[in-house]
Coordinates of C-alpha atoms and ligand atoms in Angstrom, one line a residue:
M1 CA 0.1 0.2 0.0
S2 CA 1.2 3.4 -1.0
A3 CA 2.0 6.4 1.8
S4 CA -1.5 7.9 0.9
G5 CA -3.2 4.5 1.5
K6 CA -4.4 4.1 -1.6
D7 CA -3.5 2.6 -4.7
T8 CA -4.4 5.1 -7.1
L9 CA -3.4 7.7 -9.7
T10 CA -5.2 11.1 -9.6
V11 CA -5.1 12.7 -12.8
R12 CA -6.1 16.2 -13.7
D13 CA -7.2 16.8 -17.3
N14 CA -6.1 20.3 -17.8
R15 CA -8.4 20.8 -20.8
T16 CA -11.4 20.7 -18.4
G17 CA -9.6 21.1 -15.0
Q18 CA -11.3 17.8 -14.2
D19 CA -9.9 15.4 -11.7
Y20 CA -9.9 11.6 -12.3
E21 CA -8.8 8.8 -9.8
I22 CA -7.6 5.7 -11.5
E23 CA -7.0 2.3 -10.1
I24 CA -3.4 1.1 -10.0
T25 CA -3.3 -2.9 -9.8
D26 CA 0.2 -4.8 -9.7
G27 CA 2.0 -1.7 -11.0
A28 CA -0.3 -0.8 -14.0
I29 CA -3.3 1.3 -14.8
R30 CA -6.0 -0.3 -17.3
A31 CA -6.0 1.8 -20.4
A32 CA -9.6 1.3 -20.6
D33 CA -9.7 3.8 -17.3
L34 CA -8.2 6.6 -19.4
G35 CA -11.1 6.1 -21.8
K36 CA -13.3 8.0 -19.0
I37 CA -11.2 11.1 -19.5
R38 CA -12.9 13.0 -22.1
T39 CA -13.3 17.0 -23.2
D40 CA -17.3 16.5 -23.4
D41 CA -20.0 13.5 -23.5
D42 CA -19.5 13.5 -27.4
S43 CA -15.8 13.3 -27.8
P44 CA -13.7 10.1 -27.6
G45 CA -12.0 9.2 -24.2
L46 CA -8.4 9.2 -24.2
S47 CA -6.1 6.1 -25.3
T48 CA -2.7 5.1 -24.9
Y49 CA 0.0 5.5 -27.9
D50 CA 2.6 2.9 -27.2
P51 CA 4.4 1.8 -30.6
G52 CA 6.2 -1.7 -30.5
F53 CA 4.2 -1.9 -26.6
V54 CA 7.4 -0.9 -25.0
N55 CA 5.2 0.0 -21.7
T56 CA 2.3 -1.8 -22.4
A57 CA 1.2 -5.4 -20.6
S58 CA -1.0 -7.3 -22.8
C59 CA -1.8 -10.1 -20.4
R60 CA -1.6 -11.6 -16.8
S61 CA 0.8 -14.5 -16.9
S62 CA 2.4 -16.8 -14.5
V63 CA 4.7 -18.5 -17.2
T64 CA 7.9 -16.8 -17.1
Y65 CA 9.3 -14.3 -14.8
I66 CA 12.1 -11.6 -16.3
D67 CA 13.9 -8.8 -14.2
G68 CA 15.8 -7.0 -17.0
E69 CA 17.7 -4.6 -14.8
K70 CA 19.0 -7.7 -12.6
G71 CA 19.3 -10.2 -15.5
I72 CA 16.9 -12.6 -13.7
L73 CA 15.0 -15.3 -15.7
E74 CA 12.6 -17.8 -14.2
Y75 CA 10.2 -20.5 -15.8
R76 CA 7.4 -20.9 -13.4
G77 CA 9.5 -19.7 -10.5
Y78 CA 12.5 -21.8 -11.2
P79 CA 15.8 -19.9 -12.4
I80 CA 17.1 -20.6 -15.7
E81 CA 20.7 -21.5 -14.3
Q82 CA 19.1 -24.4 -12.2
L83 CA 17.0 -25.7 -15.1
A84 CA 19.8 -25.5 -17.6
E85 CA 22.0 -27.6 -15.1
H86 CA 19.8 -30.0 -13.8
S87 CA 16.8 -30.5 -15.7
S88 CA 16.0 -31.6 -19.6
F89 CA 14.4 -29.7 -22.4
L90 CA 11.4 -32.2 -22.3
E91 CA 10.8 -31.8 -18.3
V92 CA 11.1 -28.0 -18.6
A93 CA 8.4 -28.3 -21.6
Y94 CA 6.3 -30.2 -19.2
L95 CA 6.9 -27.6 -16.4
L96 CA 5.8 -24.7 -18.8
I97 CA 2.8 -26.2 -20.1
H98 CA 1.4 -27.6 -17.0
G99 CA 2.7 -25.0 -14.4
A100 CA 4.8 -27.6 -12.2
L101 CA 7.4 -30.1 -12.4
P102 CA 6.3 -33.4 -13.1
T103 CA 6.2 -36.6 -11.1
K104 CA 7.9 -39.7 -12.3
D105 CA 4.8 -41.2 -13.8
E106 CA 3.7 -37.8 -15.4
H107 CA 7.3 -37.5 -17.0
D108 CA 7.1 -40.7 -18.3
T109 CA 3.7 -40.3 -19.9
W110 CA 4.6 -37.2 -21.3
V111 CA 8.1 -38.4 -22.8
H112 CA 6.3 -41.6 -24.3
E113 CA 3.4 -39.4 -25.9
I114 CA 5.8 -36.9 -27.3
T115 CA 8.0 -40.0 -28.7
H116 CA 5.3 -41.4 -30.2
H117 CA 4.2 -38.3 -32.3
T118 CA 7.2 -37.5 -33.8
F119 CA 6.1 -38.8 -37.0
L120 CA 4.5 -36.6 -39.9
H121 CA 1.6 -37.6 -42.7
E122 CA 3.6 -38.5 -45.6
N123 CA 1.5 -35.8 -47.3
I124 CA 3.7 -33.0 -45.3
K125 CA 6.9 -34.8 -46.7
T126 CA 5.2 -34.3 -50.2
F127 CA 4.5 -30.8 -49.5
M128 CA 8.1 -30.0 -48.3
Q129 CA 9.7 -31.4 -51.3
G130 CA 7.8 -28.9 -53.4
F131 CA 9.9 -26.1 -51.9
R132 CA 12.8 -24.8 -54.1
Y133 CA 16.2 -26.1 -53.3
D134 CA 17.3 -23.2 -51.7
A135 CA 14.0 -22.5 -49.8
H136 CA 15.1 -20.8 -46.2
P137 CA 14.0 -23.4 -43.6
M138 CA 12.1 -20.7 -41.6
G139 CA 9.8 -20.3 -44.7
M140 CA 9.4 -23.9 -44.8
L141 CA 8.8 -24.6 -40.9
M142 CA 6.3 -21.5 -40.8
A143 CA 4.5 -23.3 -43.8
S144 CA 4.6 -26.8 -42.9
V145 CA 3.3 -25.8 -39.0
G146 CA 0.3 -23.8 -40.8
A147 CA -0.3 -26.7 -42.8
L148 CA -0.4 -29.3 -39.9
S149 CA -3.7 -27.4 -39.2
T150 CA -5.5 -28.8 -42.0
F151 CA -4.2 -32.6 -41.0
Y152 CA -5.7 -31.9 -37.7
P153 CA -9.0 -29.9 -38.3
E154 CA -10.3 -30.8 -35.0
S155 CA -7.5 -28.6 -33.4
G156 CA -9.7 -25.8 -33.9
R157 CA -12.1 -27.1 -31.0
I158 CA -9.8 -25.1 -28.5
D159 CA -12.4 -25.3 -25.5
D160 CA -11.5 -29.3 -25.4
A161 CA -8.8 -29.6 -22.8
D162 CA -8.2 -33.2 -24.2
N163 CA -7.8 -31.7 -27.6
R164 CA -5.6 -28.8 -26.6
H165 CA -3.4 -31.5 -24.9
M166 CA -3.1 -33.7 -27.9
Q167 CA -2.3 -30.9 -30.1
I168 CA 0.3 -29.4 -27.8
V169 CA 2.0 -33.0 -27.6
R170 CA 2.1 -33.2 -31.5
M171 CA 3.6 -29.7 -31.9
I172 CA 6.4 -30.1 -29.5
A173 CA 7.0 -33.7 -30.9
K174 CA 6.9 -32.9 -34.7
M175 CA 8.7 -29.7 -34.7
P176 CA 12.3 -31.4 -34.7
T177 CA 10.9 -33.6 -37.7
L178 CA 10.0 -30.6 -39.5
G179 CA 13.3 -28.7 -38.7
A180 CA 15.3 -31.6 -39.8
W181 CA 13.5 -32.2 -42.9
A182 CA 13.8 -28.4 -43.9
F183 CA 17.5 -29.0 -43.4
R184 CA 17.8 -32.4 -45.4
H185 CA 15.8 -30.8 -48.3
A186 CA 18.3 -27.9 -48.2
Q187 CA 21.0 -30.4 -48.7
G188 CA 19.3 -32.8 -50.9
K189 CA 19.6 -35.7 -48.9
P190 CA 17.0 -38.3 -48.1
Y191 CA 14.8 -37.4 -45.2
V192 CA 15.3 -39.6 -42.1
Y193 CA 12.4 -40.7 -40.0
P194 CA 12.2 -40.4 -36.2
D195 CA 13.9 -43.1 -34.1
N196 CA 11.7 -43.7 -31.1
E197 CA 14.6 -45.5 -29.4
L198 CA 16.4 -42.2 -29.1
S199 CA 15.9 -39.0 -26.7
Y200 CA 14.1 -36.1 -27.9
T201 CA 17.3 -34.2 -28.8
E202 CA 19.2 -37.4 -30.0
N203 CA 16.5 -38.0 -32.4
F204 CA 16.7 -34.7 -33.7
L205 CA 20.4 -34.8 -34.0
A206 CA 19.8 -38.4 -36.1
M207 CA 17.1 -37.0 -38.4
L208 CA 19.6 -34.1 -39.3
F209 CA 22.9 -35.9 -39.8
K210 CA 22.4 -39.7 -40.2
M211 CA 23.7 -41.4 -43.5
S212 CA 23.9 -44.9 -44.3
E213 CA 24.8 -46.0 -40.6
Q214 CA 22.4 -48.3 -39.0
K215 CA 22.1 -46.4 -35.9
F216 CA 23.3 -42.9 -35.6
D217 CA 25.5 -42.4 -32.6
A218 CA 25.6 -38.5 -31.4
D219 CA 28.4 -37.7 -28.7
P220 CA 26.3 -37.3 -25.3
R221 CA 28.3 -33.9 -24.8
L222 CA 26.8 -32.4 -27.8
V223 CA 23.1 -34.0 -27.0
K224 CA 23.6 -32.5 -23.6
A225 CA 24.4 -28.9 -25.1
L226 CA 21.8 -28.9 -27.6
D227 CA 19.2 -29.9 -24.9
I228 CA 20.7 -27.1 -22.9
L229 CA 20.3 -24.5 -25.7
F230 CA 16.4 -25.8 -26.1
I231 CA 15.9 -25.0 -22.5
L232 CA 17.4 -21.3 -22.9
H233 CA 15.2 -20.9 -25.7
A234 CA 11.9 -22.5 -24.1
D235 CA 10.1 -19.5 -23.3
H236 CA 10.7 -15.6 -22.8
E237 CA 7.2 -13.8 -21.6
Q238 CA 6.0 -11.5 -24.2
N239 CA 8.5 -11.4 -26.9
C240 CA 7.7 -10.5 -30.5
S241 CA 7.0 -13.9 -31.4
T242 CA 4.7 -14.8 -28.3
N243 CA 2.9 -11.6 -28.8
A244 CA 2.1 -12.8 -32.4
V245 CA 1.2 -16.4 -31.0
R246 CA -1.3 -14.5 -28.6
S247 CA -2.8 -12.2 -31.0
V248 CA -3.5 -14.6 -34.0
G249 CA -4.7 -17.1 -31.0
S250 CA -7.0 -14.3 -29.8
S251 CA -9.1 -14.8 -32.4
Q252 CA -9.6 -18.7 -31.3
V253 CA -8.0 -20.2 -34.5
D254 CA -6.3 -23.6 -33.9
P255 CA -2.6 -23.7 -31.9
Y256 CA -0.9 -24.7 -35.5
S257 CA -2.0 -21.5 -37.3
S258 CA -1.1 -19.4 -34.1
V259 CA 2.2 -20.9 -33.7
A260 CA 2.9 -20.6 -37.6
A261 CA 2.5 -16.9 -37.0
G262 CA 4.9 -16.7 -34.1
I263 CA 7.4 -18.6 -36.2
G264 CA 6.9 -15.7 -38.8
A265 CA 7.8 -13.1 -36.1
L266 CA 10.8 -15.3 -34.9
Y267 CA 12.1 -15.3 -38.4
G268 CA 12.9 -11.3 -38.2
P269 CA 16.6 -10.3 -38.1
L270 CA 15.6 -8.2 -34.9
H271 CA 14.4 -11.4 -33.1
G272 CA 15.2 -14.8 -33.7
G273 CA 17.2 -14.2 -36.8
A274 CA 19.6 -12.3 -35.0
N275 CA 21.8 -15.5 -34.3
E276 CA 22.0 -16.1 -37.9
A277 CA 23.1 -12.4 -38.3
V278 CA 25.5 -12.5 -35.7
L279 CA 27.7 -15.0 -37.7
R280 CA 27.3 -13.2 -40.8
M281 CA 28.4 -10.0 -38.9
L282 CA 31.6 -11.9 -37.2
R283 CA 32.4 -13.2 -40.8
R284 CA 32.0 -9.6 -42.3
I285 CA 34.4 -8.0 -39.4
G286 CA 36.9 -11.1 -40.3
S287 CA 39.5 -10.3 -37.6
K288 CA 40.0 -8.7 -34.4
E289 CA 42.0 -5.9 -36.2
N290 CA 38.8 -4.8 -37.9
I291 CA 36.8 -4.6 -34.8
P292 CA 37.2 -0.9 -33.9
D293 CA 36.2 0.2 -37.3
F294 CA 32.9 -2.0 -37.1
I295 CA 32.4 -0.4 -33.7
K296 CA 32.6 3.2 -35.4
G297 CA 30.2 2.3 -37.8
V298 CA 28.1 1.1 -35.3
K299 CA 28.1 4.5 -33.8
D300 CA 27.7 6.3 -37.0
G301 CA 24.6 4.1 -37.3
N302 CA 25.6 2.5 -40.5
E303 CA 25.9 -1.1 -38.5
R304 CA 23.9 -2.9 -35.7
L305 CA 25.7 -5.0 -33.2
M306 CA 23.7 -8.1 -33.6
G307 CA 23.4 -10.2 -30.6
F308 CA 23.6 -7.2 -28.5
G309 CA 20.9 -5.4 -26.6
H310 CA 17.2 -6.4 -25.5
R311 CA 14.1 -4.6 -24.7
V312 CA 13.9 -5.9 -21.5
Y313 CA 17.4 -6.9 -20.3
K314 CA 19.5 -3.9 -19.6
N315 CA 22.2 -6.0 -17.8
Y316 CA 23.8 -9.2 -19.3
D317 CA 21.3 -11.6 -20.6
P318 CA 21.5 -14.6 -18.1
R319 CA 21.3 -17.0 -21.0
A320 CA 24.1 -15.9 -22.9
K321 CA 26.1 -16.6 -19.6
I322 CA 25.0 -19.8 -19.8
I323 CA 25.6 -20.3 -23.6
K324 CA 28.8 -18.9 -23.5
K325 CA 29.9 -21.4 -20.8
A326 CA 28.3 -24.4 -22.9
C327 CA 30.5 -23.1 -26.0
D328 CA 33.5 -24.7 -24.0
D329 CA 31.9 -28.1 -23.6
V330 CA 30.9 -28.2 -27.3
F331 CA 34.1 -26.9 -28.4
E332 CA 36.1 -29.9 -26.6
V333 CA 34.3 -32.1 -29.0
T334 CA 34.3 -30.2 -32.4
G335 CA 37.2 -27.7 -32.0
V336 CA 37.0 -24.1 -31.1
N337 CA 35.1 -21.8 -33.7
P338 CA 37.7 -19.3 -35.1
L339 CA 35.2 -16.7 -34.8
L340 CA 34.7 -17.1 -31.2
E341 CA 38.0 -15.1 -30.5
I342 CA 36.5 -12.2 -32.7
A343 CA 33.1 -12.4 -30.8
Q344 CA 35.1 -12.2 -27.2
E345 CA 37.3 -9.2 -28.3
L346 CA 33.9 -7.4 -29.8
E347 CA 32.3 -8.2 -26.4
R348 CA 35.2 -6.8 -24.3
I349 CA 35.4 -3.8 -26.2
A350 CA 31.6 -3.0 -26.4
L351 CA 31.1 -3.9 -22.6
E352 CA 33.7 -1.0 -21.9
D353 CA 32.6 1.5 -24.6
E354 CA 30.4 4.6 -23.4
Y355 CA 28.1 4.2 -26.5
F356 CA 27.0 0.6 -25.4
V357 CA 27.2 1.1 -21.6
K358 CA 24.9 4.2 -21.9
R359 CA 22.5 2.4 -23.7
K360 CA 22.8 -0.8 -21.5
L361 CA 23.8 -2.8 -24.3
Y362 CA 25.0 -6.3 -23.3
P363 CA 25.3 -9.6 -25.3
N364 CA 21.8 -11.2 -25.7
V365 CA 21.0 -14.9 -26.1
D366 CA 21.8 -14.7 -29.7
F367 CA 25.3 -13.7 -29.3
Y368 CA 26.9 -16.8 -28.6
S369 CA 24.4 -19.3 -29.9
G370 CA 25.4 -19.2 -33.3
L371 CA 29.0 -20.2 -32.5
I372 CA 27.7 -23.5 -30.9
Y373 CA 25.4 -24.2 -34.0
E374 CA 28.2 -23.6 -36.6
A375 CA 30.2 -26.0 -34.6
F376 CA 27.4 -28.5 -34.5
Q377 CA 27.9 -28.3 -38.7
F378 CA 24.4 -26.1 -38.8
P379 CA 24.5 -23.7 -41.9
P380 CA 23.5 -20.0 -40.6
E381 CA 19.9 -20.3 -42.1
M382 CA 19.1 -23.5 -39.7
F383 CA 19.9 -21.3 -36.4
T384 CA 16.4 -19.7 -36.3
V385 CA 14.8 -23.2 -36.8
L386 CA 16.7 -24.4 -33.6
F387 CA 15.5 -21.5 -31.7
A388 CA 11.8 -22.2 -33.1
I389 CA 12.2 -25.9 -31.8
G390 CA 13.2 -24.7 -28.3
R391 CA 10.5 -21.9 -28.0
T392 CA 7.5 -24.1 -29.1
P393 CA 6.6 -25.0 -25.6
G394 CA 6.7 -21.6 -24.6
W395 CA 4.7 -20.5 -27.4
L396 CA 2.0 -23.1 -26.2
A397 CA 2.0 -22.5 -22.7
Q398 CA 1.4 -18.8 -23.6
W399 CA -1.2 -19.9 -26.0
L400 CA -2.8 -22.2 -23.5
E401 CA -2.8 -19.3 -20.8
L402 CA -4.4 -17.3 -23.3
V403 CA -7.4 -19.4 -24.4
Q404 CA -8.0 -20.0 -20.6
D405 CA -7.8 -16.4 -19.3
K406 CA -11.2 -14.8 -18.9
D407 CA -9.8 -11.4 -19.1
Q408 CA -8.9 -11.8 -22.8
R409 CA -10.6 -10.5 -25.7
I410 CA -9.7 -10.8 -29.4
A411 CA -6.6 -8.3 -30.0
R412 CA -7.8 -5.5 -31.9
P413 CA -5.8 -2.3 -30.8
K414 CA -6.6 1.5 -31.6
Q415 CA -5.0 4.0 -33.8
I416 CA -4.2 7.4 -34.2
Y417 CA -5.8 8.4 -37.6
T418 CA -3.2 10.6 -39.8
G419 CA -4.8 10.7 -42.8
D420 CA -7.3 12.7 -45.0
R421 CA -10.8 13.0 -44.6
T422 CA -14.1 12.9 -46.5
L423 CA -12.3 13.5 -50.0
D424 CA -14.7 13.7 -53.0
F425 CA -14.0 10.7 -55.5
V426 CA -13.6 11.9 -59.0
P427 CA -14.0 9.0 -61.2
A428 CA -11.1 8.0 -63.3
A429 CA -12.3 9.0 -66.7
Q430 CA -12.5 12.7 -65.5
R431 CA -9.2 12.4 -63.3
W432 CA -7.2 11.4 -66.7
A433 CA -8.9 13.5 -69.1
Ligands
SDX1 C1 15.8 -11.8 -28.9 O1 11.9 -9.7 -26.5 C2 12.9 -10.8 -26.1 O2 12.4 -11.5 -25.2 C3 13.4 -11.6 -27.7 C4 14.3 -12.7 -27.0 C5 13.7 -13.9 -26.7 O3 14.0 -14.9 -26.1 O4 12.1 -14.0 -27.5 O5 15.2 -12.4 -26.1 C6 15.4 -13.2 -28.4 O6 15.2 -11.4 -30.0 C7 16.9 -11.4 -28.5 C8 17.2 -9.9 -29.4 C9 17.9 -10.3 -30.7 N1 18.1 -9.2 -31.6 C10 19.5 -8.7 -31.8 O7 20.4 -9.1 -31.3 C11 19.4 -7.6 -32.8 C12 20.2 -6.5 -32.5 N2 19.6 -5.9 -31.4 C13 18.6 -4.8 -31.4 O8 18.0 -4.6 -32.7 C14 17.7 -4.3 -30.0 O9 18.7 -4.1 -29.2 C15 16.5 -5.1 -30.0 C16 15.6 -5.1 -31.1 C17 17.0 -6.3 -29.2 C18 15.7 -4.2 -28.9 O10 15.3 -3.2 -29.4 P1 14.6 -2.0 -28.6 O11 14.3 -2.7 -27.3 O12 13.6 -1.3 -29.5 O13 15.7 -0.8 -28.6 P2 16.0 0.3 -29.5 O14 16.2 -0.4 -30.8 O15 14.9 1.2 -28.9 O16 17.4 0.7 -28.9 C19 17.6 1.6 -28.0 C20 19.0 2.4 -28.5 C21 19.2 2.9 -29.9 O17 19.6 4.2 -30.0 P3 19.1 5.4 -29.7 O18 18.4 5.4 -30.9 O19 18.6 5.8 -28.4 O20 20.5 6.4 -30.2 O21 20.0 1.6 -28.4 C22 20.5 0.9 -29.8 C23 19.0 1.8 -30.7 O22 20.2 2.4 -31.9 N3 20.7 -0.4 -30.1 C24 21.6 -0.8 -30.7 C25 21.6 -1.9 -30.6 N4 20.4 -2.4 -30.1 C26 20.1 -1.1 -29.7 N5 22.6 0.0 -31.2 C27 23.5 -0.9 -31.9 N6 23.6 -2.1 -31.7 C28 22.5 -2.8 -31.3 N7 22.3 -4.3 -31.2

């Protein structure tokens, strides 16, 4: 409770001299309450104008907590550092979707369900083979997930809990198959079917890299590192792609169509596409000696330091710290990525430079992840697919929360109209005469 004993805001509209008292709840006011501030009964009430929703809460959520100033990230209250060290991606997926860690039976049932839904309808394979040889795998993933809604038309019954559960299991299970097949398509290699004897992440690596050998044998250190990367990407509260999933989901469309929208948002270079952009940036810099020139380009506004900066984190992204450590484990197996040295020097310089310090720009989740993915022999265009596989449980947990939230309505923001009004139309014949 505040000093005055009242959690309210008193607002004076100087246009009318009228005072208004507005409730403050959980550090926010309801934008709708501003609607009662008007100059007269016929004029519209006040709205808020917030491009990019920099200071607007769109929902109440208990899935993920972030403290950007302190660099804290928790899934359902559990610190990301503990989950990355002690949990598995499928257990974290269960936690995000169900809101609690599973018992042994719940865990085993969950893993069994997901393991036995990794196969795709053969027509999806035909559909994917229709893409150009050089189609970006994110475009293929977005289209294929959207197409899945036509294979499971019952997924539109979003008010049916069992049906929701089935679609959630299917999407978590099939995302690696779709991602691996998009990769094999680009490589011109035969698609590898899921192997139900392998763990989730091992199976993904097998579908990516298995050739003529009977059984794919992944290095357990690489499997563990990729599983941790999936955990780190699993959710991140109301980021751009989750906002897309919620916005599209608010029309009560099926979850496949909602997640396809999220994949589209993640595809963008300012969001999930940043990990791919980081590698291209490091390659362009080429050597440590070129870093000062590049930094100058950033300050002149001709470059963007990809993998740096974040809407929420004004401190080191906790995920970047864990990924940086995972680099060592992976490079022990694959050999050090030569670009690591440039990345580390770039980070060292940026963290001391006033331009970045003043803007609180620190490495984010994308700064080092690309270096690991490249060490796995993934081409840059696959990096965001890996991000999407990791983020799928988070998108679905947020979608599930949305469809069960009585406070939610179809997303339909206002605008401030700046165009012409009531023009008289002149038919083309007269206009062109
Ligand atoms: C992800 O939201 C999430 O949670 C996303 C994510 C998730 O898990 O879902 O964490 C994943 O998307 C991580 C971010 C990956 N993107 C990048 O690495 C691309 C580079 N970073 C940026 O473009 C930028 O920092 C954003 C998009 C991440 C954040 O943009 P904001 O919050 O809108 O910040 P801004 O663009 O308003 O920047 C504030 C200032 C500006 O300078 P001024 O205009 O005030 O002079 O900082 C500058 C920007 O020019 N700035 C950068 C910069 N990022 C911001 N300058 C140089 N390099 C950068 N990377």
